[in-house]
Tab-separated table of N, CA and C in Angstrom:
chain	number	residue	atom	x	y	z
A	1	UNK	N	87.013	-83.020	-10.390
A	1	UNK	CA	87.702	-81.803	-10.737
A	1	UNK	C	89.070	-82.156	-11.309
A	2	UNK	N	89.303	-81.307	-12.345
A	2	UNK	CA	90.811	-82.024	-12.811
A	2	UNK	C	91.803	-81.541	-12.115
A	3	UNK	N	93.028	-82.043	-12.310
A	3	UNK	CA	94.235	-81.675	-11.453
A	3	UNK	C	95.300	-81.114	-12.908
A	4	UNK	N	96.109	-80.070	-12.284
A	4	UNK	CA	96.671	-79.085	-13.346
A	4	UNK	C	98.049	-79.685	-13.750
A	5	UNK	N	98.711	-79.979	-13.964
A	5	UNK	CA	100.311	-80.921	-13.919
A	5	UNK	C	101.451	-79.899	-14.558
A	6	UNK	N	100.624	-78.728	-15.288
A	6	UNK	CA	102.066	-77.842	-15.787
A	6	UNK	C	101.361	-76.640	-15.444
A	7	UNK	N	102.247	-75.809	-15.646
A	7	UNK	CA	102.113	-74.154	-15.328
A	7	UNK	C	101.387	-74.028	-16.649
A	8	UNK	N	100.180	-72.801	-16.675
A	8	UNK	CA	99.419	-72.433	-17.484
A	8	UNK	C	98.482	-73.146	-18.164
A	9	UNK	N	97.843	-74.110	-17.340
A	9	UNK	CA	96.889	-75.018	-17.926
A	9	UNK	C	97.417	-76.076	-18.799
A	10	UNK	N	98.517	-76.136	-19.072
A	10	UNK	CA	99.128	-76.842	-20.838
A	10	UNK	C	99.020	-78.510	-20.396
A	11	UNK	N	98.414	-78.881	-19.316
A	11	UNK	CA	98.117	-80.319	-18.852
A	11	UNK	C	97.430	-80.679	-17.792
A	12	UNK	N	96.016	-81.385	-18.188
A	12	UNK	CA	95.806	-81.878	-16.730
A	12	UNK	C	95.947	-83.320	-16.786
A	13	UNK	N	95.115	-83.851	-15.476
A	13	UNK	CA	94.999	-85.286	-15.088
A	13	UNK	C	93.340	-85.466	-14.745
A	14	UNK	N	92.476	-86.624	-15.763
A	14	UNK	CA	91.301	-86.759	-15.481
A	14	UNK	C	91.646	-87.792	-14.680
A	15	UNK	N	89.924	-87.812	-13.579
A	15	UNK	CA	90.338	-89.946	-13.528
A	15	UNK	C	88.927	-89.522	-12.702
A	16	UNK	N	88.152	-89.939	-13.970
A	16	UNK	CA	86.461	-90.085	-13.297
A	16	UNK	C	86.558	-91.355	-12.195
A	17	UNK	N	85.517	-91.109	-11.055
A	17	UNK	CA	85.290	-92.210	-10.147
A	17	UNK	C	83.797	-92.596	-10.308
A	18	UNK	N	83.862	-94.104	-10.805
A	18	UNK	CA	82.581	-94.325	-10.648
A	18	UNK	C	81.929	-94.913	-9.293
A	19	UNK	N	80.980	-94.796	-8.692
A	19	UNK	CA	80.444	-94.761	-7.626
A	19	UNK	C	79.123	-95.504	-7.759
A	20	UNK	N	79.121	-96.747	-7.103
A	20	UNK	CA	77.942	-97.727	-7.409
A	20	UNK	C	76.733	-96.972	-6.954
A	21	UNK	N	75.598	-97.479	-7.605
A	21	UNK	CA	74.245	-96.362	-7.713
A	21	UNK	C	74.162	-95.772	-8.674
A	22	UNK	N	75.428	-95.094	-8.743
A	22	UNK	CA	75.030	-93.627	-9.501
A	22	UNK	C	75.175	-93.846	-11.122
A	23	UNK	N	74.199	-93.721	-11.976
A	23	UNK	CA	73.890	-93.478	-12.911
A	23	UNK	C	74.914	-93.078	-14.231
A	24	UNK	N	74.957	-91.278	-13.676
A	24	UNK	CA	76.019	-90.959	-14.846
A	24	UNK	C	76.331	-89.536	-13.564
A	25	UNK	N	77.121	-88.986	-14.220
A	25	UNK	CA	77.787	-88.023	-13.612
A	25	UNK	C	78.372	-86.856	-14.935
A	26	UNK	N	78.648	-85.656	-14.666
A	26	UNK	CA	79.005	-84.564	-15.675
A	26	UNK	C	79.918	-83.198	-14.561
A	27	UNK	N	80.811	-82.883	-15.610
A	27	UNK	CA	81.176	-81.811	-14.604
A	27	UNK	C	81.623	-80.887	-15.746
A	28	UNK	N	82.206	-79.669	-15.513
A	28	UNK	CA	83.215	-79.131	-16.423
A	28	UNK	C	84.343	-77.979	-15.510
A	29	UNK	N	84.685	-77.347	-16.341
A	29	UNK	CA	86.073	-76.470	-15.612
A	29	UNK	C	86.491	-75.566	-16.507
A	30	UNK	N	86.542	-74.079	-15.989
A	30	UNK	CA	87.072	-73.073	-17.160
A	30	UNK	C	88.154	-72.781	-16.675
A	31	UNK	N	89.053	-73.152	-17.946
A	31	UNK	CA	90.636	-72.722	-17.274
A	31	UNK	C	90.416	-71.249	-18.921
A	32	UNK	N	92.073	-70.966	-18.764
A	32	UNK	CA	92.518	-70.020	-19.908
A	32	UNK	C	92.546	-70.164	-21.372
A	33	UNK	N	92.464	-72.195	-21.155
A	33	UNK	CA	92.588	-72.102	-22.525
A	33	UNK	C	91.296	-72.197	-22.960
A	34	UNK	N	89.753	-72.735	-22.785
A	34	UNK	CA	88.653	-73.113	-22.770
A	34	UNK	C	88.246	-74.259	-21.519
A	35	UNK	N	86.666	-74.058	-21.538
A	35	UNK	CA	86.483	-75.226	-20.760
A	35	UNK	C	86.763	-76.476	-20.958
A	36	UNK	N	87.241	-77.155	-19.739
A	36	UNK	CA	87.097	-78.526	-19.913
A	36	UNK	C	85.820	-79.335	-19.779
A	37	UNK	N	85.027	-80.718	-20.392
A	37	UNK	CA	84.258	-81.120	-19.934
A	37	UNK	C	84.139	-82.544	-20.227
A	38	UNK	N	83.468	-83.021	-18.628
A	38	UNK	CA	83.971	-84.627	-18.599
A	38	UNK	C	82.015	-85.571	-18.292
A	39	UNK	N	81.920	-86.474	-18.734
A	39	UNK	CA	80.790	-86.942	-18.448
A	39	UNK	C	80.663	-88.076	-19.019
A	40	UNK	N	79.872	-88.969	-18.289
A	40	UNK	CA	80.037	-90.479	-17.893
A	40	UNK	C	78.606	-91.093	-17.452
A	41	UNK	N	77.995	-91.983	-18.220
A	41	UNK	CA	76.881	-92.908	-18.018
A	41	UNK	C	76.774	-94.091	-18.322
A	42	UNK	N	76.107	-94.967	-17.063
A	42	UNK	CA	76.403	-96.617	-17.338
A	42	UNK	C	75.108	-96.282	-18.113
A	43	UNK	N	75.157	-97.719	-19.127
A	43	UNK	CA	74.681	-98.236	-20.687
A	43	UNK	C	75.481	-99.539	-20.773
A	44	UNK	N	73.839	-100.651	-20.651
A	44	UNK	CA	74.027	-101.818	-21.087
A	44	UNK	C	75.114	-102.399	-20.339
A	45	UNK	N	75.504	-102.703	-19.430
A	45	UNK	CA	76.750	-103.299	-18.603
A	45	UNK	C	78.043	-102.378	-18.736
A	46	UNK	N	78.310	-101.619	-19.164
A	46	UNK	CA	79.352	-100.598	-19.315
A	46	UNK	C	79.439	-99.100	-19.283
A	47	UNK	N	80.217	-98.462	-19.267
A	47	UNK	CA	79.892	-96.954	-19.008
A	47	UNK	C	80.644	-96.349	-20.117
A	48	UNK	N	80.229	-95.412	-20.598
A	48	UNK	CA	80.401	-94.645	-21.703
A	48	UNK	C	81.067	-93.307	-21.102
A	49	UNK	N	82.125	-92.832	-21.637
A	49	UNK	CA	82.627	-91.795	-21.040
A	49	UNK	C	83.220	-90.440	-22.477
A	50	UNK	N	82.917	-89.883	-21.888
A	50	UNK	CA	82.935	-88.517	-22.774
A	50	UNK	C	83.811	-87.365	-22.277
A	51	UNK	N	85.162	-86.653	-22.691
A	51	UNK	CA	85.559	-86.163	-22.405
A	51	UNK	C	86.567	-84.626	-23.817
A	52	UNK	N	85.571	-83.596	-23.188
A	52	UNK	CA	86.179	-82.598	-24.426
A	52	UNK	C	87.056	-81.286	-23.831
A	53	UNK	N	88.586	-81.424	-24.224
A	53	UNK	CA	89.523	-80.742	-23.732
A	53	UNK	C	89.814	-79.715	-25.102
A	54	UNK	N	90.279	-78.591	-24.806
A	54	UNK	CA	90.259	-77.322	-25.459
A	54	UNK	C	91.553	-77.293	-25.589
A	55	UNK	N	91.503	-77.008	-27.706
A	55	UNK	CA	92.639	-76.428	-27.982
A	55	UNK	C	93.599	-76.098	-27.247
A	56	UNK	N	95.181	-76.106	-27.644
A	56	UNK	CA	96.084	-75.988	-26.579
A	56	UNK	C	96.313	-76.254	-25.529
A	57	UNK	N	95.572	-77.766	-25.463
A	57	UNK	CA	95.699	-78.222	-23.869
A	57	UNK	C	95.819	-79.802	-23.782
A	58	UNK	N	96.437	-80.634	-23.241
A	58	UNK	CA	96.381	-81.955	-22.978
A	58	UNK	C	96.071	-82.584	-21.672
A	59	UNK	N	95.566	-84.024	-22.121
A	59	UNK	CA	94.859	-84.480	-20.294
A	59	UNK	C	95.319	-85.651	-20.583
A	60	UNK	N	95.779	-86.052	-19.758
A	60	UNK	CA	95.928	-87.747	-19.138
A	60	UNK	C	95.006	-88.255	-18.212
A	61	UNK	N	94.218	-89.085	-19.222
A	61	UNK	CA	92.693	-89.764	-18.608
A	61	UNK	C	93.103	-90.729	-18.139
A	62	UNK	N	92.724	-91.439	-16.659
A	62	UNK	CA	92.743	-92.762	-16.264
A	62	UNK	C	91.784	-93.213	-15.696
A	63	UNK	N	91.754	-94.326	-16.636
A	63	UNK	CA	90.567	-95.107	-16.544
A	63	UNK	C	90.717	-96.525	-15.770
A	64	UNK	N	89.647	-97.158	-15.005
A	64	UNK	CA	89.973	-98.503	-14.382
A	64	UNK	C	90.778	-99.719	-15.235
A	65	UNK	N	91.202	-100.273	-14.180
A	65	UNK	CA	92.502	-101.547	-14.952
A	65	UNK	C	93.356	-100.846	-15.248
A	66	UNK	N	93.963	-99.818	-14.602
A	66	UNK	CA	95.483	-99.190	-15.029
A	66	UNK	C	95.086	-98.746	-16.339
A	67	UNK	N	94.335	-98.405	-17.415
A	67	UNK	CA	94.023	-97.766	-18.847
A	67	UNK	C	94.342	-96.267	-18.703
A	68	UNK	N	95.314	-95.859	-19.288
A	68	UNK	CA	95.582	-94.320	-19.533
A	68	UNK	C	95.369	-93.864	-21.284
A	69	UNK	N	94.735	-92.922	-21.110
A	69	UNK	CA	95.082	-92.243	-22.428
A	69	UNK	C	95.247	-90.908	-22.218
A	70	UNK	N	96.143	-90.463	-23.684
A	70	UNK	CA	96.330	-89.116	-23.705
A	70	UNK	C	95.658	-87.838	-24.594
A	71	UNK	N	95.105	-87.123	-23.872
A	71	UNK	CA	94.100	-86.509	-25.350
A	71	UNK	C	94.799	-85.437	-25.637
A	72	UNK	N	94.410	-84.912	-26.987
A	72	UNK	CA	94.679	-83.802	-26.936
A	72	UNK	C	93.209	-82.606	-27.436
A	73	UNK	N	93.820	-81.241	-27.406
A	73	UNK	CA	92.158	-80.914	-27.972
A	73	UNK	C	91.152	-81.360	-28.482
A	74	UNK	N	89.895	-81.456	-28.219
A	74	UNK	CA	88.747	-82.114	-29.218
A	74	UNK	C	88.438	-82.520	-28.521
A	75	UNK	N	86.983	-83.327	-28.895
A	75	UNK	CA	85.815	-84.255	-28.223
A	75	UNK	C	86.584	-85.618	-28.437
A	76	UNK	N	86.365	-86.405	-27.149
A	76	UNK	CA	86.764	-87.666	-27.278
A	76	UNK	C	85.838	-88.658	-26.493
A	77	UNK	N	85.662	-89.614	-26.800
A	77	UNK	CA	84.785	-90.841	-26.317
A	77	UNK	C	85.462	-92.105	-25.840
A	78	UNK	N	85.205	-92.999	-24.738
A	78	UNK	CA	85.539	-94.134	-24.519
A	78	UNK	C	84.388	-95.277	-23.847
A	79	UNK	N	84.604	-95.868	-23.981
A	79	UNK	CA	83.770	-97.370	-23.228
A	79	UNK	C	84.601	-98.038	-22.730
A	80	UNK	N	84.190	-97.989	-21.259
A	80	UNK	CA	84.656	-99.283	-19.973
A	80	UNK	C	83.971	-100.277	-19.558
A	81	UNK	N	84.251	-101.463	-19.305
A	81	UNK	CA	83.113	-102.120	-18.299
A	81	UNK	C	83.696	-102.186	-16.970
């Protein structure tokens, strides 16, 4: 679930947990500005992660090894191992 960091949705904080076993995982979240939606599947020794944040809104993704990024609206993609 994401965590909110400013008044009126205008920022959250992702930080998928991956959890040995498990496959892939998906979630989403309707705030004011649109839904958020986050989803994640290991592939080939690494996990593929997918994350699409709505117009007028920013997220600070953190990913394992200290890796942050900052999105802003739109579909975005990453690969971890």
């Amino acid at each position: 679930r994401p965590v909110f960091e400013q008044p009126g949705f205008a920022k959250t904080v992702i930080q998928p947990v991956f959890i040995e076993g498990m496959e892939w995982a998906k979630g989403s979240e309707n705030t004011i500005e649109g839904k958020i939606e986050v989803a994640w599947r290991r592939k080939e020794g690494r996990v593929e992660i997918n994350v699409t944040i709505p117009d007028g809104m920013s997220a600070e993704v953190r990913l394992p090894g200290d890796r942050v990024e900052m999105l802003y609206g739109g579909a975005h993609e990453f690969t971890v191992r």
